[in-house]
XYZ file of N, CA and C in Angstrom:
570
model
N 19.778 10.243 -74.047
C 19.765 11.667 -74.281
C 18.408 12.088 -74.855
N 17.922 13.252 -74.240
C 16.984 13.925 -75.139
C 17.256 15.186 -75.432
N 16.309 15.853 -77.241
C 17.025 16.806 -77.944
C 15.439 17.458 -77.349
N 15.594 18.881 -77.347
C 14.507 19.680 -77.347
C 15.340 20.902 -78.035
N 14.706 21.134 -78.912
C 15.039 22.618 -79.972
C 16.891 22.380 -79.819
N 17.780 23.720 -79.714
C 19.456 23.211 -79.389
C 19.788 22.683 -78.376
N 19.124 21.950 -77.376
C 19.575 21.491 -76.553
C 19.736 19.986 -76.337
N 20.746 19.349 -75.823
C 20.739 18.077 -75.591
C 20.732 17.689 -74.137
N 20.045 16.760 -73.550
C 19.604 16.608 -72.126
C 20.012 15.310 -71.958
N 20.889 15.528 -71.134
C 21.241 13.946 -70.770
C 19.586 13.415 -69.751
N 20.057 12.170 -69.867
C 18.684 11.252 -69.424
C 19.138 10.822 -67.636
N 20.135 11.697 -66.555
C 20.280 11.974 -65.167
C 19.532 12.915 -64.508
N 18.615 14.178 -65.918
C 18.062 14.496 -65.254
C 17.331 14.475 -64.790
N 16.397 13.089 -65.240
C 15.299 12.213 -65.067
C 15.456 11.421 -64.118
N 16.166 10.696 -64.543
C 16.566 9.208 -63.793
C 17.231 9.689 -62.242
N 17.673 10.810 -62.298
C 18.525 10.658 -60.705
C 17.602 11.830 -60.314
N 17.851 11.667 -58.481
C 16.890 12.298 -57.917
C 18.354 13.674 -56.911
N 16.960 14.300 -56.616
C 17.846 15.738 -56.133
C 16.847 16.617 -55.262
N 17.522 16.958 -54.260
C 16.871 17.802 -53.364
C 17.551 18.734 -52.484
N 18.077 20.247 -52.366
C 18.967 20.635 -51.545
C 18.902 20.098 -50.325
N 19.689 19.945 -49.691
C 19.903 19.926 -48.460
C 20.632 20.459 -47.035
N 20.721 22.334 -47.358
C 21.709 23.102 -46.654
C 21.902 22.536 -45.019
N 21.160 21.843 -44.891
C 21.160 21.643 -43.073
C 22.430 20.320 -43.178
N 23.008 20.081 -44.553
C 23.724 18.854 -44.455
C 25.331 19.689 -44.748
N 24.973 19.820 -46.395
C 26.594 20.432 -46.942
C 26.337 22.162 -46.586
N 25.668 22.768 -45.666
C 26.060 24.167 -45.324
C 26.633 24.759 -46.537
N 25.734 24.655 -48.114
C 26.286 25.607 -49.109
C 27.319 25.304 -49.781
N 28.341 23.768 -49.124
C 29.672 23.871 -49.869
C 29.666 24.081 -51.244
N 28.630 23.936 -52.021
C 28.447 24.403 -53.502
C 29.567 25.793 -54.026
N 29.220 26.357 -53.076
C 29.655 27.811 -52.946
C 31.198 28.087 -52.780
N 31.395 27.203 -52.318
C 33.218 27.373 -51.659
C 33.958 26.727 -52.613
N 33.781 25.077 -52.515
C 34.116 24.325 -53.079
C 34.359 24.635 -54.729
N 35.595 24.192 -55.685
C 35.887 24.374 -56.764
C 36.627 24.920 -57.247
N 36.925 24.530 -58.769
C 38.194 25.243 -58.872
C 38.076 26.557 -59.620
N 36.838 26.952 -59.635
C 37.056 28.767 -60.662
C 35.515 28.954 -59.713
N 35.609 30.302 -59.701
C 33.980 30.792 -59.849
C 33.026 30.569 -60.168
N 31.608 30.904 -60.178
C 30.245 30.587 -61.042
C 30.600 30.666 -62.314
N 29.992 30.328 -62.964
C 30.190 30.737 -64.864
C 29.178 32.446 -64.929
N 29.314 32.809 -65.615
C 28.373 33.850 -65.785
C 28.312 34.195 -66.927
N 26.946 34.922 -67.444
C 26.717 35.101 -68.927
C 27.418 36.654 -69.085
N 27.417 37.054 -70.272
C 28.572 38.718 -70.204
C 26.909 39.764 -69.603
N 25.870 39.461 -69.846
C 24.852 40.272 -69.702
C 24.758 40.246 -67.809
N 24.829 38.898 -67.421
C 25.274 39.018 -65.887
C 26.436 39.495 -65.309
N 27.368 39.205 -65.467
C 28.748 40.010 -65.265
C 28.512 41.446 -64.987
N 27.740 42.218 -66.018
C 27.479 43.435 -65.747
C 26.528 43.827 -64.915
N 25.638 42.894 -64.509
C 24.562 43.327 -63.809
C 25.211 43.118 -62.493
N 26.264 42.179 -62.377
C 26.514 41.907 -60.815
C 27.515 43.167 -60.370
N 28.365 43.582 -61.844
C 28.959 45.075 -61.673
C 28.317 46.302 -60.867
N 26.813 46.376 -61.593
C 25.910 47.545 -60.967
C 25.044 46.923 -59.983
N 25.155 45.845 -59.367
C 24.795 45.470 -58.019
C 25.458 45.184 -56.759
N 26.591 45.488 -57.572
C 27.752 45.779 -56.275
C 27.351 46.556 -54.890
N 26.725 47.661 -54.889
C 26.276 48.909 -53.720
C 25.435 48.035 -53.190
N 24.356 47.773 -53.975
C 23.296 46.796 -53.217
C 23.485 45.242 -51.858
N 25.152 44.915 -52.349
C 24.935 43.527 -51.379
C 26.288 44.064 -50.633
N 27.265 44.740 -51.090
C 28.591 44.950 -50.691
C 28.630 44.905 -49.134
N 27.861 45.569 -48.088
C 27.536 45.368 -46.581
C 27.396 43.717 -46.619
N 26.741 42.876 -47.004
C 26.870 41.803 -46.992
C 28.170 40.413 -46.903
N 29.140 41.219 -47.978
C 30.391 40.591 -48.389
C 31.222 40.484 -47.084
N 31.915 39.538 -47.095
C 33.188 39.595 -46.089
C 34.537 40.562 -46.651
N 35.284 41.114 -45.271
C 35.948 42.072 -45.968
C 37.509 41.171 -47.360
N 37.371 39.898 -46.982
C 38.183 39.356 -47.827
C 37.809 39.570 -49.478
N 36.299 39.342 -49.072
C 35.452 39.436 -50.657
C 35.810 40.843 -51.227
N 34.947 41.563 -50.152
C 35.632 43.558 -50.881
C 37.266 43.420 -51.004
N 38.121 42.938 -50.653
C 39.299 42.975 -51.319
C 39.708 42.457 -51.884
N 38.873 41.388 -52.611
C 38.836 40.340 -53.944
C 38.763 41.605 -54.776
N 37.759 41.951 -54.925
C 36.859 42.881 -56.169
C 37.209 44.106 -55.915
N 37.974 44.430 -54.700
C 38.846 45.617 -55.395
C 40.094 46.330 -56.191
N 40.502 44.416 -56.010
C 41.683 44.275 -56.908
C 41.402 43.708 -58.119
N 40.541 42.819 -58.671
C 40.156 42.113 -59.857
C 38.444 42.501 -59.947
N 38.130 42.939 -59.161
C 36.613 43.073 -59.903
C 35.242 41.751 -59.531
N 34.471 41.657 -59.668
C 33.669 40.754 -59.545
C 33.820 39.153 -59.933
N 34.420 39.566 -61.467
C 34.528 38.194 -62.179
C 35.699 38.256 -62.770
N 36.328 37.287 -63.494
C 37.518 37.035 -64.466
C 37.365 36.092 -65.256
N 38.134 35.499 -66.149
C 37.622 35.095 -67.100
C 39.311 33.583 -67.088
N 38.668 32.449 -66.922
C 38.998 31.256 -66.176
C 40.141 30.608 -66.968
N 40.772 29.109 -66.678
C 41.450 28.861 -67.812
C 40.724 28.248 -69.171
N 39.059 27.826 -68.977
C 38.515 27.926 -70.162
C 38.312 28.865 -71.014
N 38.447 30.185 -70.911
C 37.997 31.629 -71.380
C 36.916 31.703 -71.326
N 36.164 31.471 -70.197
C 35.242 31.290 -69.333
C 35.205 32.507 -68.481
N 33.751 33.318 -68.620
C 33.675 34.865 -67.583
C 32.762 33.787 -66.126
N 33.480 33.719 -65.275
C 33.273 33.322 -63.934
C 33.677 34.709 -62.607
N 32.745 34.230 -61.863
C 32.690 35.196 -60.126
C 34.246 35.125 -60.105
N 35.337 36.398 -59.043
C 35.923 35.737 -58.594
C 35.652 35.035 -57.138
N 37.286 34.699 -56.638
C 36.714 33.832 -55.411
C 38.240 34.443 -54.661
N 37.409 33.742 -53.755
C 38.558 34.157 -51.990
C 39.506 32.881 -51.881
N 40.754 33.230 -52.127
C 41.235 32.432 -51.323
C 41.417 31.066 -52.125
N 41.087 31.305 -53.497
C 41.088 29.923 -54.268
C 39.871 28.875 -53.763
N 38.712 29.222 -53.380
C 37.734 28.962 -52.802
C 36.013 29.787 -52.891
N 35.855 30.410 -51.769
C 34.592 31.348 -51.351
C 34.236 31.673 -52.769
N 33.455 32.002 -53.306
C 32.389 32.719 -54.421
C 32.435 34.155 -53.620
N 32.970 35.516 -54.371
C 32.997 36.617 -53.609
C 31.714 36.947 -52.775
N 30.594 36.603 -53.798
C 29.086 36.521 -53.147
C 28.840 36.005 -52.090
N 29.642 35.320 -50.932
C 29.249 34.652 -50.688
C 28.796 34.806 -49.528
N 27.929 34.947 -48.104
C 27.660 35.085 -47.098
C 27.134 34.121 -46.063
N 27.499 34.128 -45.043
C 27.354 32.991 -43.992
C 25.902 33.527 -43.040
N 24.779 32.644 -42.743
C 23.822 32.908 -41.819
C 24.181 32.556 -40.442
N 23.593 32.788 -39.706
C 23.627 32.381 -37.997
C 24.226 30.981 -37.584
N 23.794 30.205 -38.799
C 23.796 28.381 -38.496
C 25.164 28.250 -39.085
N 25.869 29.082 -39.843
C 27.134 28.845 -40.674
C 27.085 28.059 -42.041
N 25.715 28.563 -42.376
C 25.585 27.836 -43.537
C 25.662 28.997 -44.634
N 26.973 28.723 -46.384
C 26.579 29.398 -46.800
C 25.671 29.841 -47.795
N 25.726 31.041 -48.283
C 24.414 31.511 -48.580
C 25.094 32.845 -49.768
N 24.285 33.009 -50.289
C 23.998 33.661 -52.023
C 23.762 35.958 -51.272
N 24.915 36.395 -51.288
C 24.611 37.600 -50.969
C 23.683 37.735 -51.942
N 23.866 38.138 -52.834
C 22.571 38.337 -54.323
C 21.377 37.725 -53.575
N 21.216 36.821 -53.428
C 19.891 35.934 -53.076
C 19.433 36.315 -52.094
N 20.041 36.603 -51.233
C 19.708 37.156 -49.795
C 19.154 38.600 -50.088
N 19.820 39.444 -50.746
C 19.632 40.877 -51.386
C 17.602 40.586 -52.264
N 17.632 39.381 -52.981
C 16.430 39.458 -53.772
C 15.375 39.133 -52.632
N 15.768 38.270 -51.877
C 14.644 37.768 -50.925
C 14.358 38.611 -49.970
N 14.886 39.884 -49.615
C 14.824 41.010 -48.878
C 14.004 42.193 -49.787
N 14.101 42.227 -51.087
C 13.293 42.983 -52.050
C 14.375 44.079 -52.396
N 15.634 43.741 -52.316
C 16.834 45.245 -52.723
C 16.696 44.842 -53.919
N 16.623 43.870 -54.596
C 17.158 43.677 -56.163
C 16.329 42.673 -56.655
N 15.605 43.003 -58.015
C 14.956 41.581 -58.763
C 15.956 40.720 -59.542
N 17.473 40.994 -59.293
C 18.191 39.843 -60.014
C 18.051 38.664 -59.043
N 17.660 37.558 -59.391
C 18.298 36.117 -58.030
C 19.484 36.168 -58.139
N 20.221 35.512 -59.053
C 21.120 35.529 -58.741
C 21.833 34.845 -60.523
N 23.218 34.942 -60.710
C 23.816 34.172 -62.048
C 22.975 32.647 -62.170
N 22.165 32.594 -63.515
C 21.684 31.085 -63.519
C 22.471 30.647 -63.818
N 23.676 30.014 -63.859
C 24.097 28.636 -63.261
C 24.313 28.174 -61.851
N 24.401 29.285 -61.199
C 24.061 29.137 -59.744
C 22.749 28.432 -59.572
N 21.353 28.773 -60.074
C 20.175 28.440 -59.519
C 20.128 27.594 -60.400
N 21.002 27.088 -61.620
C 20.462 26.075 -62.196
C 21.774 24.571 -61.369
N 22.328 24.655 -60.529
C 22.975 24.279 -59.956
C 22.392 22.554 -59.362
N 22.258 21.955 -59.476
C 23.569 20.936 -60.116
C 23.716 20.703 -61.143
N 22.895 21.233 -62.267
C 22.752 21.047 -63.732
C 23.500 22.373 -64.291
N 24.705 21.722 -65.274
C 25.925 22.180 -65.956
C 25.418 22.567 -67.422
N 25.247 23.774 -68.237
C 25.138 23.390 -69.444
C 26.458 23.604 -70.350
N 26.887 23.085 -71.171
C 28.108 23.333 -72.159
C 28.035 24.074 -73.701
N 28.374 24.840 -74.090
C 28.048 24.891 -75.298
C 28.718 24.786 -76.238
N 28.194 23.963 -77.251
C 28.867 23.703 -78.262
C 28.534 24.523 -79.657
N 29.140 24.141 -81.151
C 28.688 24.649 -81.994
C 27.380 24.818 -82.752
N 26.827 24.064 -82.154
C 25.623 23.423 -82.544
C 24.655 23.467 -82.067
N 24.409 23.255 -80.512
C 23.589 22.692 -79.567
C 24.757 22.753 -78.269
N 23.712 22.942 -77.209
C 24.132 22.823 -76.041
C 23.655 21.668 -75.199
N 25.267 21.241 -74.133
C 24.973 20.011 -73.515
C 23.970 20.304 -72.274
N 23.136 19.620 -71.411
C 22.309 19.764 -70.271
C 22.584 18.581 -69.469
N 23.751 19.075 -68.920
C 24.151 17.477 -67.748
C 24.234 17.840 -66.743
N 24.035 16.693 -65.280
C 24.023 16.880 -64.437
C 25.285 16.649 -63.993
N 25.690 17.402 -62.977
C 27.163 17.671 -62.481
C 27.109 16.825 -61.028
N 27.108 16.063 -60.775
C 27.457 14.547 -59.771
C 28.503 14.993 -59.097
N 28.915 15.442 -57.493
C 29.835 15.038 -56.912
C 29.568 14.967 -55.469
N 30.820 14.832 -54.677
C 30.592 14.229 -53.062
C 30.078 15.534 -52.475
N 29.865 16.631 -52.847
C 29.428 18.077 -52.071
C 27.875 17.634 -51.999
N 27.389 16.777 -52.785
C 26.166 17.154 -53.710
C 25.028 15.891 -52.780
N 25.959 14.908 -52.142
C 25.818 13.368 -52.046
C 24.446 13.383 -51.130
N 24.102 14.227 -49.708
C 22.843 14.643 -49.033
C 21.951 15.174 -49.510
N 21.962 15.753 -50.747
C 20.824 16.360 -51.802
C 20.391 14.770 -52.717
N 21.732 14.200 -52.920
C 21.270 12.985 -53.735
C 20.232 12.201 -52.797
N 20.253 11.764 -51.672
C 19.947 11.159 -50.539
C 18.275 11.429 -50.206
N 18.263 12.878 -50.259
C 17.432 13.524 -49.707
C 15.982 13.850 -50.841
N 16.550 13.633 -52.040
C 15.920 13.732 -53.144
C 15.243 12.236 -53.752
N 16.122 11.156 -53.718
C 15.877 9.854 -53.349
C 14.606 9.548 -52.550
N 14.825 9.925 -51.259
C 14.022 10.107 -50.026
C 12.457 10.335 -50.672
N 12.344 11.456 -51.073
C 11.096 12.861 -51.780
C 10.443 12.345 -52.578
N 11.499 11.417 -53.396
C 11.356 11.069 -55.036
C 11.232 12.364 -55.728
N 12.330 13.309 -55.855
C 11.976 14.281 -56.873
C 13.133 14.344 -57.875
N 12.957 13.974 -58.940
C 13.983 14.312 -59.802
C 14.674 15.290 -60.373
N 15.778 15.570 -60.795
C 16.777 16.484 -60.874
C 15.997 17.705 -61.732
N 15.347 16.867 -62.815
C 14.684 18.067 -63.620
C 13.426 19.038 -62.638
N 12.990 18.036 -61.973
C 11.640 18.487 -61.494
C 12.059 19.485 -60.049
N 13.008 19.732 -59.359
C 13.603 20.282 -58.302
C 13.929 21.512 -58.965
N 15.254 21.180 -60.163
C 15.414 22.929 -60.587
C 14.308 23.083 -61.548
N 12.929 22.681 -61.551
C 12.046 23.374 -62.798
C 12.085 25.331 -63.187
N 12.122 26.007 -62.102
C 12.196 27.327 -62.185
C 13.139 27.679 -62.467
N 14.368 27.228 -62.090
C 15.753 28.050 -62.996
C 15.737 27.048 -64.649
N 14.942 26.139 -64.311
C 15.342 25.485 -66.174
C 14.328 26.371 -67.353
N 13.451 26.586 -66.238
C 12.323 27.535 -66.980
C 12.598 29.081 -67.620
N 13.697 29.487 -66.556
C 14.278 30.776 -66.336
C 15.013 30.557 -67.500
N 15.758 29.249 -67.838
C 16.918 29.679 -68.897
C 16.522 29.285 -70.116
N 15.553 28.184 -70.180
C 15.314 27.680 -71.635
C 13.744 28.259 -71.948
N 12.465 28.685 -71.011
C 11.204 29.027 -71.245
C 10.394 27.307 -70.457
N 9.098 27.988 -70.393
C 8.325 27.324 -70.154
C 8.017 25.873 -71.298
N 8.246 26.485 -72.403
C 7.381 25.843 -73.356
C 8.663 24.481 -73.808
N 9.965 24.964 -73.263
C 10.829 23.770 -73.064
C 10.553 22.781 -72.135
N 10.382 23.144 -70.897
C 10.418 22.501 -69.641
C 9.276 22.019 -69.691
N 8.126 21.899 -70.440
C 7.336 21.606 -70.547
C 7.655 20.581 -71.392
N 7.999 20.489 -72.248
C 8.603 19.467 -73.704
C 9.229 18.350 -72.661
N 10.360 18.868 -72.030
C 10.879 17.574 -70.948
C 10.335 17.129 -70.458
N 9.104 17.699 -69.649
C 8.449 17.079 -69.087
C 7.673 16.085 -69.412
N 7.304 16.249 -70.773
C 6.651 15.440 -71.257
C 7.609 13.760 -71.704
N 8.994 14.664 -72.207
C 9.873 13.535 -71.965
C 10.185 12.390 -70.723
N 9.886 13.003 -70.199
C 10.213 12.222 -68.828
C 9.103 11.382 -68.246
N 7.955 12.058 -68.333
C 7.070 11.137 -68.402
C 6.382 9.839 -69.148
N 6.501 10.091 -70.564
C 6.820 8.899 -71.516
C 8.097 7.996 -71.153
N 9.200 8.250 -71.010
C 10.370 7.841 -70.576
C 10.065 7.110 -69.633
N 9.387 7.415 -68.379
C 8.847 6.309 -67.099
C 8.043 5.149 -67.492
N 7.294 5.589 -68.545
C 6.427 4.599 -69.115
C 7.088 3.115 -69.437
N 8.536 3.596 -70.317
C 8.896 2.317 -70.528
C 9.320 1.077 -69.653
């Protein structure tokens, strides 16, 4: 484990390697699971007043997710998470030409409708954080959706930290991700 300011970092995000790979799992990130994204209460609301902006995007299952419950709900952790379709889909969720899916929000930012990307735990995705009383956990979330990114990242040699650097940057600052970095590099040393 490494500590930087409240955070605790498990040592997978170093040691294991990571690289998306949509041309493999087509997004199952997105479908797959048992609650929604997590979302912070300051996102929740923003995805409230960005509703107009992606809603053409949504499938009509999604607009009749969120017109009965709303965007998000709040999980059996008491946890504010997206809802989802179907015990599945992320309401966000949208399919491209290839059937791969894809981040309405994201699609919306990369078009220039909206400077939100999207909820960071989405972009900080495969990396889970937990919080505790104290300090928060920074682990990597390992499963079979994930296994062609493991592969593919392997392949690259890029490690888990070094792939999401911009959403870790986004949530903790530069001057963290910088600190890891430095961790990780001493860490190889040994």
């Amino acid at each position: 484990m490494i500590e930087i300011d409240d955070t605790i970092i498990s040592l997978d995000l170093i040691e294991c390697f990571f690289h998306c790979n949509l041309a493999q799992c087509k997004g199952e990130c997105c479908v797959d699971g048992d609650a929604g994204a997590p979302l912070e209460k300051r996102e929740f609301d923003v995805l409230r007043k960005l509703l107009p902006v992606v809603w053409n995007d949504l499938a009509p299952e999604a607009q009749a997710v969120i017109n009965k419950q709303g965007v998000g709900y709040i999980d059996r952790d008491n946890d504010i998470v997206t809802s989802i379709v179907n015990g599945k889909n992320c309401v966000f969720t949208c399919y491209d030409t290839a059937g791969i899916c894809k981040c309405a929000i994201e699609k919306a930012y990369y078009e220039g409708r909206t400077d939100f990307r999207k909820p960071v735990s989405c972009h900080l995705y495969p990396v889970r954080i937990t919080k505790y009383k104290y300090y928060k956990a920074v682990n990597y979330h390992r499963w079979k959706v994930c296994r062609a990114a493991e592969v593919l990242g392997e392949q690259k040699r890029i490690p888990v930290y070094r792939f999401l650097r911009e959403p870790l940057i986004r949530k903790f600052g530069e001057e963290w991700y910088n600190a890891l970095d430095t961790c990780a590099k001493e860490y190889a040393k040994r």
